[in-house]
Coordinates of N, CA and C in Angstrom, one line a residue:
X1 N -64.8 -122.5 26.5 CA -65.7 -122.2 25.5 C -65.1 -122.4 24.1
X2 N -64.4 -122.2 24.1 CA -63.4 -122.5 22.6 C -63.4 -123.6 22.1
X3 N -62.8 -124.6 23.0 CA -63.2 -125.7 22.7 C -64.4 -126.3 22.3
X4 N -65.7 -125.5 23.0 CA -67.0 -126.0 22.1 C -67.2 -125.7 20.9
X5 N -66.6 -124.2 20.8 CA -66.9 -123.3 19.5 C -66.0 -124.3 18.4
X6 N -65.1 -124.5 18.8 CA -64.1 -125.5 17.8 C -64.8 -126.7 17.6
X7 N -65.0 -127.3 18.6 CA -66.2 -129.1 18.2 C -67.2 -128.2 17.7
X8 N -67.8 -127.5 17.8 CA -69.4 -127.0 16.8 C -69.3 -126.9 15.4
X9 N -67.8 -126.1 15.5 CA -67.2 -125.7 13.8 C -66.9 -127.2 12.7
X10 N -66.4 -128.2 14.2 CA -65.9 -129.3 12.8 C -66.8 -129.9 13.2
X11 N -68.1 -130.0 13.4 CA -69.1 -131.0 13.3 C -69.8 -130.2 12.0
X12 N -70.1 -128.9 11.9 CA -71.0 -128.4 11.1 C -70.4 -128.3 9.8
X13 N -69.7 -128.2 9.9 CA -67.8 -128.5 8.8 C -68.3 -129.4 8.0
X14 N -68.9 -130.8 8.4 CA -69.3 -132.0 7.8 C -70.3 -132.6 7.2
X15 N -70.8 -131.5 7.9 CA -72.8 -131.8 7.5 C -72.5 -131.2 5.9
X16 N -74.3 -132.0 5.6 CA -74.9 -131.9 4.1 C -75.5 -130.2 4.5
X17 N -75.1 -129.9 3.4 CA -76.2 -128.6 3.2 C -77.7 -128.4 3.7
X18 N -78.5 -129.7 3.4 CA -79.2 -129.9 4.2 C -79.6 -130.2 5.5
X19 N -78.6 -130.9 6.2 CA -77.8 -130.9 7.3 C -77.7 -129.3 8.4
X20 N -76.5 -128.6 7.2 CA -76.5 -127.8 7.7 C -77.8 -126.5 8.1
X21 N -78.9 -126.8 7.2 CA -79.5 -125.3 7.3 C -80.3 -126.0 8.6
X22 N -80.7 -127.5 8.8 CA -81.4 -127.7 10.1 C -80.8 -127.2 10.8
X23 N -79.5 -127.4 10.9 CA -78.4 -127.3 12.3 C -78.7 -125.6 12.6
X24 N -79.1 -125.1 11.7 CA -78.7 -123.8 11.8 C -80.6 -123.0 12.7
X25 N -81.4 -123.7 12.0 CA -82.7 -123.3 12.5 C -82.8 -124.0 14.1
X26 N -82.1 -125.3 14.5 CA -81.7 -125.3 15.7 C -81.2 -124.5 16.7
X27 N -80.0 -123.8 15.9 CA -79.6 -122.9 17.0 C -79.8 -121.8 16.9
X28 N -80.7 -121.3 15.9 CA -81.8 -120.4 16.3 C -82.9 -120.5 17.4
X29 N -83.2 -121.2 16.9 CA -84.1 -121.8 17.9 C -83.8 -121.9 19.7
X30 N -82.8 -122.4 19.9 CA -81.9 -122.3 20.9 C -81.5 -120.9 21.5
X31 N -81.2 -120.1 20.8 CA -80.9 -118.9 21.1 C -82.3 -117.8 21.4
X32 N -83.6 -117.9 20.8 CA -84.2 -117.7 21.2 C -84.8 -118.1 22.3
X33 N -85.0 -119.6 22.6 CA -84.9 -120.1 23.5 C -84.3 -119.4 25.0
X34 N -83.0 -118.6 25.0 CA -82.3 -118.4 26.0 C -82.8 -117.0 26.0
X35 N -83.2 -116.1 24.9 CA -83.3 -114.6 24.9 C -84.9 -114.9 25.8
X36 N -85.8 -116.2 25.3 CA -87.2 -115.9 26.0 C -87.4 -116.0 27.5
X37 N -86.0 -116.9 27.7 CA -86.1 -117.4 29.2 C -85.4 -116.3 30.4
X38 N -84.6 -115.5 29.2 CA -83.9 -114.4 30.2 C -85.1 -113.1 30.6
X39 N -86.0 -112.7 29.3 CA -87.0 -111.9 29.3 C -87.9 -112.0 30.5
X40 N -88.3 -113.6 30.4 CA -89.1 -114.3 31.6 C -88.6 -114.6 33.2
X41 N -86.9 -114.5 33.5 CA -86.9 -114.2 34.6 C -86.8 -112.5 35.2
X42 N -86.5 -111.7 34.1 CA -87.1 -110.1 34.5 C -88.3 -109.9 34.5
X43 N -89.2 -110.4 34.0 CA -90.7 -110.0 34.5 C -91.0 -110.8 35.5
X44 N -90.5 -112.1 36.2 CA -90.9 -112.2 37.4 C -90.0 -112.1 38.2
X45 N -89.0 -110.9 38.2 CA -88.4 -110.3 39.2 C -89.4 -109.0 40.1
X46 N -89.1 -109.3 41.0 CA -90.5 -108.0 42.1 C -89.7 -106.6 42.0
X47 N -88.3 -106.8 42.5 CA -87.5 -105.2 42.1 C -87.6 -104.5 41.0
X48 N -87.5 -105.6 39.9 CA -87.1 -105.2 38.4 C -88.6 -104.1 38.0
X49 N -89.6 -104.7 38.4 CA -90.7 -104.8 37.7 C -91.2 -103.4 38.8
X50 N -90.7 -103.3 40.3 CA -91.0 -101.7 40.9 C -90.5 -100.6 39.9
X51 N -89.2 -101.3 39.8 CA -88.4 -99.9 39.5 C -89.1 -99.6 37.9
X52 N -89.6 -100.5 37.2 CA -90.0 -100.3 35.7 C -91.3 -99.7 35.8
X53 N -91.9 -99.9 37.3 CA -93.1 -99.7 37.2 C -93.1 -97.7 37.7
X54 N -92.0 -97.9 38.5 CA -92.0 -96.3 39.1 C -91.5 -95.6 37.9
X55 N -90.5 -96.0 36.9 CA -90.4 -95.1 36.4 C -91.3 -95.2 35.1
X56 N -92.3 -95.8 34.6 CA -93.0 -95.1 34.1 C -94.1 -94.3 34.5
X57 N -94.3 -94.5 35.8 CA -95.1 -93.4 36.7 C -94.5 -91.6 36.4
X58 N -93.0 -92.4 36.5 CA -92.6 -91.1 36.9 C -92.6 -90.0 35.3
X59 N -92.5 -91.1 34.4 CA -92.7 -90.2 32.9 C -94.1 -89.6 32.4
X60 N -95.1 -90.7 32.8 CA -96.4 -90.6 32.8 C -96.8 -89.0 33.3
X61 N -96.6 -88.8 34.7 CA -96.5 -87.1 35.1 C -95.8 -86.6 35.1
X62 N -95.2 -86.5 34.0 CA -93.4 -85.5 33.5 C -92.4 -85.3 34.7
X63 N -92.2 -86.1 35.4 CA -91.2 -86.0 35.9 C -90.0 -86.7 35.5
X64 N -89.3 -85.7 35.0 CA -88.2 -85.9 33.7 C -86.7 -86.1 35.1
X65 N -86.7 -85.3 36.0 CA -85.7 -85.6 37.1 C -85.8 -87.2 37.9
X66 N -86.9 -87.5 37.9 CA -87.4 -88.8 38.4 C -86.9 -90.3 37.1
X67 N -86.9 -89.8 36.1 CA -86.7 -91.1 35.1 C -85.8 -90.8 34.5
X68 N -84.6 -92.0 34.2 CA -83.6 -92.0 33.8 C -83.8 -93.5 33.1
X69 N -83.8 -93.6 31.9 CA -83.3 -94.6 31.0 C -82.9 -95.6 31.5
X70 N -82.8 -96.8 31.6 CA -81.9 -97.8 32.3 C -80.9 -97.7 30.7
X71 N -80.9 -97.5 29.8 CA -79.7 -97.4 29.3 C -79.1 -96.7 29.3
X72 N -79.5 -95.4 29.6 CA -78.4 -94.2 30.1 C -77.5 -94.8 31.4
X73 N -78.6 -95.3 32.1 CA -77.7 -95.9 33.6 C -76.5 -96.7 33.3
X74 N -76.8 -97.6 32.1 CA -76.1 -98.6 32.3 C -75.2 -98.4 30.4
X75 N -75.3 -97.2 30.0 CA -74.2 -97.1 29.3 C -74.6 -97.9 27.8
X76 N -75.8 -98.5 27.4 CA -76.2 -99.4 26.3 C -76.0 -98.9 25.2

């Protein structure tokens, strides 16, 4: 991966200013791209979407022993 990050740096290194702010809304672009595609395989996961579904059940009728944060779970 270094190696890419190093070819990215001396390509963009070269570019016109103009150049560069395309290059830049590109890999925004891109990166969104990957944030929308990750979002979209958790909502059509079937476990993901029980467990998200129980535990808003389970907050919905205060059952505060029943729901735990996934980021408490997982330390976020």
């Amino acid at each position: 991966m270094e190696n890419n990050l190093e070819k990215a740096t001396g390509i963009l290194q070269k570019l016109s200013v103009e150049s560069l702010k395309t290059a830049i809304s590109l890999l925004e672009l891109l990166a969104l791209k990957e944030e929308l595609d990750a979002m979209e395989e958790i909502r059509n996961d079937d476990e993901v979407n029980r467990q998200i579904n129980e535990a808003r059940q389970a907050r919905l009728q205060g059952k505060e022993d029943e729901y735990i944060p996934w980021e408490m779970r997982h330390s976020v």
